[in-house]
CSV table of C-alpha atoms in Angstrom, one decimal:
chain,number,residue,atom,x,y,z
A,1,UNK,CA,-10.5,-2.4,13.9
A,2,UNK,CA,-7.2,-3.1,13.0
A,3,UNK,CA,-5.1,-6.6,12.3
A,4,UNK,CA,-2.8,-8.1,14.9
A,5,UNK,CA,0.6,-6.3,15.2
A,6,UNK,CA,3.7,-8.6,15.5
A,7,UNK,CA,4.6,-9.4,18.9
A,8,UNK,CA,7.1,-7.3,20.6
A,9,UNK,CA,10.9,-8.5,20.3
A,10,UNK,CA,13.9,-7.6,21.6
A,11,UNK,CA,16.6,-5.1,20.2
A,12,UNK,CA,19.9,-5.1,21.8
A,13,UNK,CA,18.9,-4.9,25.3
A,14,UNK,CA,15.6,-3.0,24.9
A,15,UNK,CA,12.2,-4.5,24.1
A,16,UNK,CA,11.0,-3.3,21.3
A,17,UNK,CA,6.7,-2.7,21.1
A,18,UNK,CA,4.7,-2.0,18.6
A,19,UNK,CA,2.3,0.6,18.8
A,20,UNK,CA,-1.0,1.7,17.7
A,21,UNK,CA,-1.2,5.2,15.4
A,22,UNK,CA,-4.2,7.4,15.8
A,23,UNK,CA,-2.9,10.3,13.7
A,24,UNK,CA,-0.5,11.4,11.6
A,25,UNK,CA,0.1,15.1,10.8
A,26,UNK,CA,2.5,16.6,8.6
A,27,UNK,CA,3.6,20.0,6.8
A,28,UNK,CA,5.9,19.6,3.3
A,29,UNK,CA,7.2,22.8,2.4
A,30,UNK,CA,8.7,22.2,-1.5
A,31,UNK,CA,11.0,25.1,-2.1
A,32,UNK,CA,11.4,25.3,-5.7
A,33,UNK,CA,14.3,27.8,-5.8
A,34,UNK,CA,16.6,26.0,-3.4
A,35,UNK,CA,15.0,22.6,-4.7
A,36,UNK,CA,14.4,21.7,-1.2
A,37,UNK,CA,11.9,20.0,0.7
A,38,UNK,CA,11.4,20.0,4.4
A,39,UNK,CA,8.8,18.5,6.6
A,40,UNK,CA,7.5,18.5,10.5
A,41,UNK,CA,5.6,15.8,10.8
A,42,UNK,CA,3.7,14.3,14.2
A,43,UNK,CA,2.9,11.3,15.4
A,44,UNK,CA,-0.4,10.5,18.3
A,45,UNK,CA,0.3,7.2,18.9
A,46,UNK,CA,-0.2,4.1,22.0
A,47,UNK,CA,1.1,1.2,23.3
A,48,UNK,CA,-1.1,-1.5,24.2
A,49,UNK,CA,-0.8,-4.1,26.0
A,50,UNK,CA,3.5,-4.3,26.6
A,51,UNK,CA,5.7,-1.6,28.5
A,52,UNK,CA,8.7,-0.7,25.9
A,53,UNK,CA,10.3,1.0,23.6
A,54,UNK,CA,8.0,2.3,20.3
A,55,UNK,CA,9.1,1.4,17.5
A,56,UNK,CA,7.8,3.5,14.2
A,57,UNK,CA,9.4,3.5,10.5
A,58,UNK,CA,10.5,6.4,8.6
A,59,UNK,CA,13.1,6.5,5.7
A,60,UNK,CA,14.7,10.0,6.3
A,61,UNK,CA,17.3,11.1,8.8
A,62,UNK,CA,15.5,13.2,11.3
A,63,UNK,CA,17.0,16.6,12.4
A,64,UNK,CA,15.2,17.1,15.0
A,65,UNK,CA,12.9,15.6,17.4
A,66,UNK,CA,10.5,15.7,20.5
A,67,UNK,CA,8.3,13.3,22.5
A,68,UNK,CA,5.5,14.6,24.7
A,69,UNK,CA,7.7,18.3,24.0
A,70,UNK,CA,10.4,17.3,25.1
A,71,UNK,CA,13.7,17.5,23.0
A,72,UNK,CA,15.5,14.9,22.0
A,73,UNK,CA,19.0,13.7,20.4
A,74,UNK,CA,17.8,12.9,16.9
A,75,UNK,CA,20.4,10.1,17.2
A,76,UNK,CA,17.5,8.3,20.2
A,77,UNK,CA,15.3,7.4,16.9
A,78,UNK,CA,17.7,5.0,15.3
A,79,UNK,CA,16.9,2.2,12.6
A,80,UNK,CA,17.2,-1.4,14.7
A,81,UNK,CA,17.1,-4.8,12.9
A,82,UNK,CA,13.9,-6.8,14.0
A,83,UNK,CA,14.7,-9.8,12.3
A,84,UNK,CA,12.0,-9.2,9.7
A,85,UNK,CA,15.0,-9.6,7.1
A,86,UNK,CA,17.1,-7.1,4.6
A,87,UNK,CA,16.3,-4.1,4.8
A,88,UNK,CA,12.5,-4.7,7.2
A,89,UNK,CA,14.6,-2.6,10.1
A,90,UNK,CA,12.4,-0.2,11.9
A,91,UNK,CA,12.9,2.9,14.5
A,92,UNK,CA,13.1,2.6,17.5
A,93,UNK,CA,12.3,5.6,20.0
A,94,UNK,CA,14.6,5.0,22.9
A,95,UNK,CA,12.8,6.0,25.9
A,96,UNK,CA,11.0,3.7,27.8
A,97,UNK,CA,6.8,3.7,28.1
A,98,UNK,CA,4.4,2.0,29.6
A,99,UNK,CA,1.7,0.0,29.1
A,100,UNK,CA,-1.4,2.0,27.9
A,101,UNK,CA,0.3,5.2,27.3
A,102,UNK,CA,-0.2,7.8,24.8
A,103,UNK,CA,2.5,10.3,24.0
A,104,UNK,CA,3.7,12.2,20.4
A,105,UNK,CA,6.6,12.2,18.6
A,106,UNK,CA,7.4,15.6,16.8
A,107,UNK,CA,10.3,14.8,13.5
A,108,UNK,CA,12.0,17.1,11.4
A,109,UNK,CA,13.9,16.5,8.6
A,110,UNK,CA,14.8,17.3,4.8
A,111,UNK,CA,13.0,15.3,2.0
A,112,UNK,CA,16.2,13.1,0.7
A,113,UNK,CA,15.8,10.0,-1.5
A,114,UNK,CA,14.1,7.2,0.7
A,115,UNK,CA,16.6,4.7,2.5
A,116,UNK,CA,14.7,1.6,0.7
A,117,UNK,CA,15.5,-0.6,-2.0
A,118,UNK,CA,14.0,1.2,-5.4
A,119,UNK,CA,12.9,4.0,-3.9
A,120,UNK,CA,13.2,7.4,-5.9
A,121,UNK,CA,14.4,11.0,-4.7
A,122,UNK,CA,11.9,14.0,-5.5
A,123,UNK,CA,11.6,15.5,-9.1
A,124,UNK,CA,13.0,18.9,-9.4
A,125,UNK,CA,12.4,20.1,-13.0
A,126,UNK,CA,13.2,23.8,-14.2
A,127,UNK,CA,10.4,25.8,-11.4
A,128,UNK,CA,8.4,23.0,-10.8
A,129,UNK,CA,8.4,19.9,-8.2
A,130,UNK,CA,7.5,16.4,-9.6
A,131,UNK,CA,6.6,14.1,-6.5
A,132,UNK,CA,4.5,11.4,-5.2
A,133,UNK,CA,4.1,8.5,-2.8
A,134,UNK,CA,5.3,5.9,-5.5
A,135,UNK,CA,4.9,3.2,-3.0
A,136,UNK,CA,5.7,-0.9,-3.8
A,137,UNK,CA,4.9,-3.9,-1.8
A,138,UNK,CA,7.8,-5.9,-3.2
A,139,UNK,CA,10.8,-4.4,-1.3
A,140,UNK,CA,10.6,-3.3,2.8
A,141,UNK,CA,9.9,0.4,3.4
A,142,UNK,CA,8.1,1.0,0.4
A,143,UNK,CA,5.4,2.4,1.8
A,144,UNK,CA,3.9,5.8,3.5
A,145,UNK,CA,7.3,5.5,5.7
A,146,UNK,CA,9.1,6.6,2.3
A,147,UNK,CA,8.2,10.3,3.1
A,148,UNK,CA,6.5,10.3,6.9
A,149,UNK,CA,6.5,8.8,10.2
A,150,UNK,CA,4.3,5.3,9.7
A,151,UNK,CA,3.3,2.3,11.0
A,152,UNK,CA,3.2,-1.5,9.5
A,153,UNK,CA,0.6,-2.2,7.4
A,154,UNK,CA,-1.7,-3.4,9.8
A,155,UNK,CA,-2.8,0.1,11.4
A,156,UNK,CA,-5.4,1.6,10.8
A,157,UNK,CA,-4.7,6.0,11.0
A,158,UNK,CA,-5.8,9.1,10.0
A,159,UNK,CA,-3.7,11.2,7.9
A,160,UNK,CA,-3.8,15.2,7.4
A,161,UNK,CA,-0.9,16.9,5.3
A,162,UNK,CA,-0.6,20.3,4.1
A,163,UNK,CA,1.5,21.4,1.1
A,164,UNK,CA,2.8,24.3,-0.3
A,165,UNK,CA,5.5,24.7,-3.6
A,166,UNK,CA,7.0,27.8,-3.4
A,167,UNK,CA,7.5,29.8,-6.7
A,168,UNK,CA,5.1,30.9,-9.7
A,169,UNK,CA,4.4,27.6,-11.2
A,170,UNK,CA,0.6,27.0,-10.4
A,171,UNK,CA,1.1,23.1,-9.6
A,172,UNK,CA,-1.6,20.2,-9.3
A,173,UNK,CA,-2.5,17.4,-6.5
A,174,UNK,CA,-4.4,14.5,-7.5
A,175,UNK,CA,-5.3,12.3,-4.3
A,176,UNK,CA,-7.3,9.6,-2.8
A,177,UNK,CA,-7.8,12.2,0.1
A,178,UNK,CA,-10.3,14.8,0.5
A,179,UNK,CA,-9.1,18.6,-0.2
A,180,UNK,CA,-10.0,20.5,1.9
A,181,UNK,CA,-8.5,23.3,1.0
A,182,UNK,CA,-6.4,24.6,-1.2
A,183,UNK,CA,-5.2,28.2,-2.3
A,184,UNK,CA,-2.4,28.6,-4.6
A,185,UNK,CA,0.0,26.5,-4.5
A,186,UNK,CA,-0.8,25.1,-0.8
A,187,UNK,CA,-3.2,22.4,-0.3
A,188,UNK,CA,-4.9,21.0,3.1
A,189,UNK,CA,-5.8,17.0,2.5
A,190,UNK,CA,-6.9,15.0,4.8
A,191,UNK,CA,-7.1,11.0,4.3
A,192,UNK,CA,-9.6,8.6,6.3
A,193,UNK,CA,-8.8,6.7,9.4
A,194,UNK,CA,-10.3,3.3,7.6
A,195,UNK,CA,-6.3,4.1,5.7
A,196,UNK,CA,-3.4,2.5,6.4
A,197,UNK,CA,0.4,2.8,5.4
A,198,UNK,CA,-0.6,1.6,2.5
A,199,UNK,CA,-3.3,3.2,1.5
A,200,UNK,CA,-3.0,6.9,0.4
A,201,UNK,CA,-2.0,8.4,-3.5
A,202,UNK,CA,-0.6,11.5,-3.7
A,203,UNK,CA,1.1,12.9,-6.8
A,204,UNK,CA,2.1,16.8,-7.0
A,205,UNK,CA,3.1,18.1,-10.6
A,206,UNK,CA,3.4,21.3,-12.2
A,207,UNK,CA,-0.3,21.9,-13.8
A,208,UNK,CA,0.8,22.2,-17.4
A,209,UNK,CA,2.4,18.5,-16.8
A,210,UNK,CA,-1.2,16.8,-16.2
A,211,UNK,CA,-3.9,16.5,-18.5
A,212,UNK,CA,-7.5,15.4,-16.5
A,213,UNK,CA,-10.9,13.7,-16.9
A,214,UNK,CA,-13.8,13.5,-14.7
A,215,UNK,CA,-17.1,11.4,-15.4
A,216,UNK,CA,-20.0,10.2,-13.3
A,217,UNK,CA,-20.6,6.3,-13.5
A,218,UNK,CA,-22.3,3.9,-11.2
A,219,UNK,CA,-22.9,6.3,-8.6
A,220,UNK,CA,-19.3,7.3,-8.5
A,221,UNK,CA,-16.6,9.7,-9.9
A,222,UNK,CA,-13.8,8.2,-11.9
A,223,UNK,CA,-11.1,10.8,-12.4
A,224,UNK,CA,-8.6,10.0,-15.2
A,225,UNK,CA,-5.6,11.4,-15.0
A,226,UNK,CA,-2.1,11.4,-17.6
A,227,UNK,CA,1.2,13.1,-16.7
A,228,UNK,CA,3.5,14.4,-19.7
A,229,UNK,CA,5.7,11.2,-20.0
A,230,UNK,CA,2.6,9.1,-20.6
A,231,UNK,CA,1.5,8.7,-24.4
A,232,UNK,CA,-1.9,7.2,-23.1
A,233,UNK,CA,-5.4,7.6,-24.5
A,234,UNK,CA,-6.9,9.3,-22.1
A,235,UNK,CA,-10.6,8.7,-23.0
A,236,UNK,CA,-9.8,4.9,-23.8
A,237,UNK,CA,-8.2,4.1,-20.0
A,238,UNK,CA,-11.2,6.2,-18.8
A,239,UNK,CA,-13.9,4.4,-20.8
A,240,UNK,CA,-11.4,1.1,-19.6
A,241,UNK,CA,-11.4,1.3,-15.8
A,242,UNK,CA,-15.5,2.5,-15.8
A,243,UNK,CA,-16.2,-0.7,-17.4
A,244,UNK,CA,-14.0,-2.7,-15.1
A,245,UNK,CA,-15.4,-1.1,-12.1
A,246,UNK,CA,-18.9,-1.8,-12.9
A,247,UNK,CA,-17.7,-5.1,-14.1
A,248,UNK,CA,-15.9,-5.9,-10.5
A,249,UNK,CA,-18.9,-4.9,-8.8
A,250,UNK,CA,-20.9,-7.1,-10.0
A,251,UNK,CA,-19.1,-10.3,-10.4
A,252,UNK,CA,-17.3,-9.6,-6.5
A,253,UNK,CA,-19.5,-7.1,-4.2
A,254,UNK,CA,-19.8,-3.8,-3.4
A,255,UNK,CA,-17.3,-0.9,-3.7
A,256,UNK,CA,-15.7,0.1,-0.3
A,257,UNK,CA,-13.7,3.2,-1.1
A,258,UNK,CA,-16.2,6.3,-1.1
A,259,UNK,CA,-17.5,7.9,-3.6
A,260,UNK,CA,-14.3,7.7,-6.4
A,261,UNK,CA,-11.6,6.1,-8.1
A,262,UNK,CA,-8.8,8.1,-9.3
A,263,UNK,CA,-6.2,7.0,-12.1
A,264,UNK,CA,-3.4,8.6,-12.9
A,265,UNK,CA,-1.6,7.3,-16.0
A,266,UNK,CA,2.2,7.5,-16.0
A,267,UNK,CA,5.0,5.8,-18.7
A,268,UNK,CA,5.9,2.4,-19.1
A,269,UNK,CA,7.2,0.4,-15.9
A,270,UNK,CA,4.7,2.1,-13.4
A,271,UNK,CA,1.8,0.6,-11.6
A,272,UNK,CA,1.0,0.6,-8.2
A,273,UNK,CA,-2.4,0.3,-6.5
A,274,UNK,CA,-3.9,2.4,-3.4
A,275,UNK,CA,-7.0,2.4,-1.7
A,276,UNK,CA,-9.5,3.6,-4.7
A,277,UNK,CA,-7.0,4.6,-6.9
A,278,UNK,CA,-3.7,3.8,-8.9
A,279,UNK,CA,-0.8,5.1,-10.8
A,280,UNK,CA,-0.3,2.4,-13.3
A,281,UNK,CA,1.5,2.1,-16.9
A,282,UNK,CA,-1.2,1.5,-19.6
A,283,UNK,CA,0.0,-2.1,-19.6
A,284,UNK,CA,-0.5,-2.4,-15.8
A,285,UNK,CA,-4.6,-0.5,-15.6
A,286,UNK,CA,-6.3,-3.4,-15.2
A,287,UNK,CA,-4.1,-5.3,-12.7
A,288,UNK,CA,-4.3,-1.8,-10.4
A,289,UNK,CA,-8.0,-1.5,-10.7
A,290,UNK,CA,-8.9,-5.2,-9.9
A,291,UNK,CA,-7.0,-4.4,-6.2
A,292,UNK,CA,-9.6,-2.2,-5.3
A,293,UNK,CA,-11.2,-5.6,-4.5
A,294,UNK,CA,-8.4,-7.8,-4.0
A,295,UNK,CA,-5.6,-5.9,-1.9
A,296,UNK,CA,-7.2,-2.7,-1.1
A,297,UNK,CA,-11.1,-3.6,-0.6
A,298,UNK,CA,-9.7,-6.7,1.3
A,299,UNK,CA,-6.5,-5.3,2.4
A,300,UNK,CA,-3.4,-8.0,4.2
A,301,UNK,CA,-3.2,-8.0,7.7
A,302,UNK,CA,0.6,-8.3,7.4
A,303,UNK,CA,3.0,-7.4,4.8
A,304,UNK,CA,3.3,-11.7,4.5
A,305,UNK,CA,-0.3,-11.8,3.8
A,306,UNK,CA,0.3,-9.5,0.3
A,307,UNK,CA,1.3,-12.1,-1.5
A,308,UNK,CA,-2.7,-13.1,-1.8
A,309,UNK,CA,-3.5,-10.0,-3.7
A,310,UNK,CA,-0.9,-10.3,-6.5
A,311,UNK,CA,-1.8,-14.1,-7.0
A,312,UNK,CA,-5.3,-13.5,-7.0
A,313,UNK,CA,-4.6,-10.6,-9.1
A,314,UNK,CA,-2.8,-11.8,-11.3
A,315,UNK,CA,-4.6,-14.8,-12.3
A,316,UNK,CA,-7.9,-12.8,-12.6
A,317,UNK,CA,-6.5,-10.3,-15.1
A,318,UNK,CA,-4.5,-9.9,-18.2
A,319,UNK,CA,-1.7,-7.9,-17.4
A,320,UNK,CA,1.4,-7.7,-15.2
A,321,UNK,CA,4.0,-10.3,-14.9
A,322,UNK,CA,1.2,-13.0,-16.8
A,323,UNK,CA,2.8,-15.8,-18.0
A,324,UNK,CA,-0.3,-17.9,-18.3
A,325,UNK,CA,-3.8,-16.9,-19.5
A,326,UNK,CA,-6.4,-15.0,-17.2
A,327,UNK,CA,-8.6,-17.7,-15.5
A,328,UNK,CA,-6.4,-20.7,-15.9
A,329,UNK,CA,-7.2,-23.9,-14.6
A,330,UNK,CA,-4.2,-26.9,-14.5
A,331,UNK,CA,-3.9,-29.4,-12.1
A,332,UNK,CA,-0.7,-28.6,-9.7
A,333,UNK,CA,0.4,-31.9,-8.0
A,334,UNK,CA,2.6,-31.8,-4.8
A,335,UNK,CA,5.9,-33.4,-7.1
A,336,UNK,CA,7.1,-29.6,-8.1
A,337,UNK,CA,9.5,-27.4,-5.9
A,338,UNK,CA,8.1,-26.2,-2.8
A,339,UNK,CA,7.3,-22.4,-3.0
A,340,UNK,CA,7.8,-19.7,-0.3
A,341,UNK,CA,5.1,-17.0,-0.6
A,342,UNK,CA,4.4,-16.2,3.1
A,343,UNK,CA,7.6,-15.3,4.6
A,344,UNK,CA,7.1,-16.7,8.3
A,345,UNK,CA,8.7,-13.8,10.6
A,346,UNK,CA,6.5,-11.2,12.0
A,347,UNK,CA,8.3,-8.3,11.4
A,348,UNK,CA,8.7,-9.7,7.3
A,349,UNK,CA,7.8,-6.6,5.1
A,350,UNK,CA,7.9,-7.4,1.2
A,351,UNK,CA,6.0,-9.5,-1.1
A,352,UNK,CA,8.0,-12.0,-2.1
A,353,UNK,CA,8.0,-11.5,-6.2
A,354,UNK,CA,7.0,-15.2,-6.9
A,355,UNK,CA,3.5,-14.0,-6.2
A,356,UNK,CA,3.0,-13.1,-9.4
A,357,UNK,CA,4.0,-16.1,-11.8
A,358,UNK,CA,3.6,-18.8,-9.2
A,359,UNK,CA,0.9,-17.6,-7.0
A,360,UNK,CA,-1.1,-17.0,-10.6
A,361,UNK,CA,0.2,-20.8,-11.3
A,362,UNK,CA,-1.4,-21.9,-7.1
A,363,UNK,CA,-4.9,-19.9,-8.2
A,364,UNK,CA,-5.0,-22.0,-11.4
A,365,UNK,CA,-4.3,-25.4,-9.6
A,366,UNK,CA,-7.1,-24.3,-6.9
A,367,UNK,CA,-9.7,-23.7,-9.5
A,368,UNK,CA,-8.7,-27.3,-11.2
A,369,UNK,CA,-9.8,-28.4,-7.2
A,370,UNK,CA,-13.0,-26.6,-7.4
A,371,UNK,CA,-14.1,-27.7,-10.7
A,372,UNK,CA,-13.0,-24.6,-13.0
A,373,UNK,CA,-12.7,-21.2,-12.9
A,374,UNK,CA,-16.6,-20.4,-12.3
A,375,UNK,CA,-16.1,-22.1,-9.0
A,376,UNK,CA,-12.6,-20.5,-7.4
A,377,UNK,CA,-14.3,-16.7,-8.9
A,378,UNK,CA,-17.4,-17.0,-6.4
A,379,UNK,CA,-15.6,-19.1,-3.5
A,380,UNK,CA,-13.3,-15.4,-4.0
A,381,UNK,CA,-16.3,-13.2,-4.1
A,382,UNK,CA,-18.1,-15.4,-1.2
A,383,UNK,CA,-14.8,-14.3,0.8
A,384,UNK,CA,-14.6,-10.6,-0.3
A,385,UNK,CA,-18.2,-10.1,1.0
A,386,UNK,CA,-17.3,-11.8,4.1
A,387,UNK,CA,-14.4,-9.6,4.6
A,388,UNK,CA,-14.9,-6.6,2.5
A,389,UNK,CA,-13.2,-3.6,4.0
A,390,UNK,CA,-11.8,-5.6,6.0
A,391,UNK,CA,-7.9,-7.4,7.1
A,392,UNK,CA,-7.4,-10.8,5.7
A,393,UNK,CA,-4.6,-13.2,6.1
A,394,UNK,CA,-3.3,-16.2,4.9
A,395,UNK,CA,-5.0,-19.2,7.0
A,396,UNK,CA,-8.4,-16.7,6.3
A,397,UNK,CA,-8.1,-17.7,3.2
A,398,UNK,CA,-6.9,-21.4,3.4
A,399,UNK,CA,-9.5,-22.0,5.7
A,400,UNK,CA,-12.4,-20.6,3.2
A,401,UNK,CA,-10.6,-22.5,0.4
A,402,UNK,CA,-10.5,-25.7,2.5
A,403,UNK,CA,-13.9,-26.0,3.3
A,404,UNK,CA,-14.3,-26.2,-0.9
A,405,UNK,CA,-11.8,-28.9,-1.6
A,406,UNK,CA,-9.8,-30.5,1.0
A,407,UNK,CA,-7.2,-30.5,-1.5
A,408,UNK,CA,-6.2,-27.3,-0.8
A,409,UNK,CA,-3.5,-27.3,2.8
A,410,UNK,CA,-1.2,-29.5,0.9
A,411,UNK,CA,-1.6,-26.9,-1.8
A,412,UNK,CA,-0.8,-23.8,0.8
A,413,UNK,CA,1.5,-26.1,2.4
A,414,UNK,CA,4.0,-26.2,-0.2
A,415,UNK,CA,3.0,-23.5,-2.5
A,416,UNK,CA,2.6,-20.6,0.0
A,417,UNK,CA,4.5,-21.4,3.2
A,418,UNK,CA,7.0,-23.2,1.4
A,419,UNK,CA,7.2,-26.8,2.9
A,420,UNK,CA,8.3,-29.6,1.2
């Protein structure tokens, strides 16, 4: 099931809805010669319960464009302001539906450097292609609406891509997607519709650029990955994140993503988590692994909800933005600076970067609440079993909290919503 979508709102004088995504579809052609990339990508989507106009996000300029086969101006999918904040603007498809309706939107465009904040162009690199999702929850459209037609974070879709590089350079995917085929240098993958925006990994590198590990453990395969640029030890991460998995399974609950984690190890700088898998900075493993529990086993049911999963995160592990030891405990009175961490408006999309330090510093001043550390790490696994697999949000979590210490809403008053 998925979360709650943000109310409809209006844009100009349109209403703009949100809709629900069944399935994405998309072909990326990498043309190695030209160092081109070019995509047709479709979308099966609904509205539910509000007659409008769909809005999607994608950060490329579409070239061409049909709904229900019927061309259209690709001009009539423009990028409106939903008062979600700098640089949270979404597409809006003008043409008006109905209630209840299910329709699909053909795109087309070339594979230019994302229109977000931070975001990177693909790597062209003598005959070989360098790319991947490279997605970040700390600036809006950051996610899979880098490279295709998506939804907010809150939709649950399937996913089904197929690849092909052009040129004699035999190139490599790693993915948290199922293969289902692949010949060449073409690939069929197909991701789960338990995924969201958020959710898939996909890197594509020339074969000679990626060095690989596979090993059984725990009842699932851990693949360990390196790209050239990484100076890594490749059987240290691997021996690393096995230990950490089991090690998260026991203290938090059970493993929701299949049947196997995937790592791929880039330079310094990099980390990023995904459901089941990472691409992470040596520096960074640990932090990316623990969000296969917090983040991606429970996942936010709004881009304002993510800031959980970095606090959490980052008070439970070692690395990352730690300014203060894993597993702190310090009383946190209600005399400091109020703290926004939950940006209020429905159509936010960012984690605010506080997350880290002073979310870390909230987690610490909960446990003092509790009693210690001991206490806050199985209220956290108590919730994680409740919710596992699951959408959480913010006054989820207060509430569970709460019914610990009634300390903590003054806490999540002025800490995470930012009162004073």
């Amino acid at each position: 099931m998925d979360a709650t979508p943000p109310r409809p709102v209006p844009a100009g004088d349109q209403l703009a809805v949100p809709v629900d995504v069944m399935r994405v579809e998309a072909r990326i052609m990498f043309d190695v010669a030209a160092q081109r990339a070019s995509v047709a990508a479709a979308v099966d989507f609904g509205l539910e319960d509000y007659d409008g106009r769909p809005v999607l996000d994608l950060r490329q300029t579409p070239t061409a464009l049909r709904l229900d086969g019927r061309t259209m101006d690709p001009a009539s999918f423009p990028p409106v302001d939903l008062g979600g904040g700098p640089g949270a603007q979404m597409r809006l498809v003008e043409a008006a539906l109905g209630a209840g309706s299910r329709h699909r939107l053909d795109v087309e465009y070339q594979l230019e450097t994302p229109a977000a904040e931070g975001a990177e162009p693909v790597g062209w690199n003598g005959d070989g292609v360098r790319f991947d999702f490279w997605m970040s929850d700390l600036r809006p459209g950051r996610y899979l609406e880098m490279w295709l037609p998506a939804n907010l974070c809150h939709d649950r879709f399937q996913l089904a891509l197929d690849l092909e590089v052009t040129g004699q350079v035999r190139h490599t995917v790693l993915t948290n997607g199922t293969v289902d085929a692949e010949s060449g240098n073409r690939w069929r993958i197909s991701y789960p519709a338990t995924f969201t925006s958020l959710s898939p990994m996909l890197v594509l590198r020339p074969a000679g650029d990626v060095e690989l590990r596979r090993r059984q453990a725990d009842g699932r395969e851990v693949v360990t990955a390196k790209v050239a640029e990484s100076d890594a030890d490749l059987a240290a991460c691997e021996a690393d994140v096995v230990a950490w998995l089991a090690h998260h399974e026991r203290r938090y609950g059970p493993w929701v993503h299949g049947s196997r984690f995937t790592a791929v190890l880039w330079g310094p700088g990099r980390g990023m988590e995904y459901d089941g898998a990472t691409t992470a900075a040596v520096g960074a493993l640990e932090h990316e692994v623990f969000h296969s529990w917090f983040g991606r086993g429970v996942k936010p049911a709004s881009a304002s909800d993510g800031w959980i999963d970095e606090a959490y995160t980052s008070w439970a592990t070692a690395s990352r933005r730690r300014e203060l030891p894993r597993f702190h405990v310090e009383e946190l009175g209600l005399d400091e600076a109020p703290v926004l961490l939950y940006p209020p408006h429905p159509w936010s999309r960012h984690t605010p970067i506080e997350s880290y330090k002073e979310g870390s510093r909230l987690f610490a001043g909960i446990a003092y609440l509790l009693g210690g550390a001991p206490q806050l790490r199985t209220a956290m696994a108590d919730w994680y079993q409740a919710n596992a697999g699951s959408f959480v949000t913010t006054d989820d979590l207060e509430h569970h909290l709460s019914e610990r210490s009634g300390g903590v809403p003054a806490l999540f008053q002025r800490y995470v919503r930012g009162r004073g």
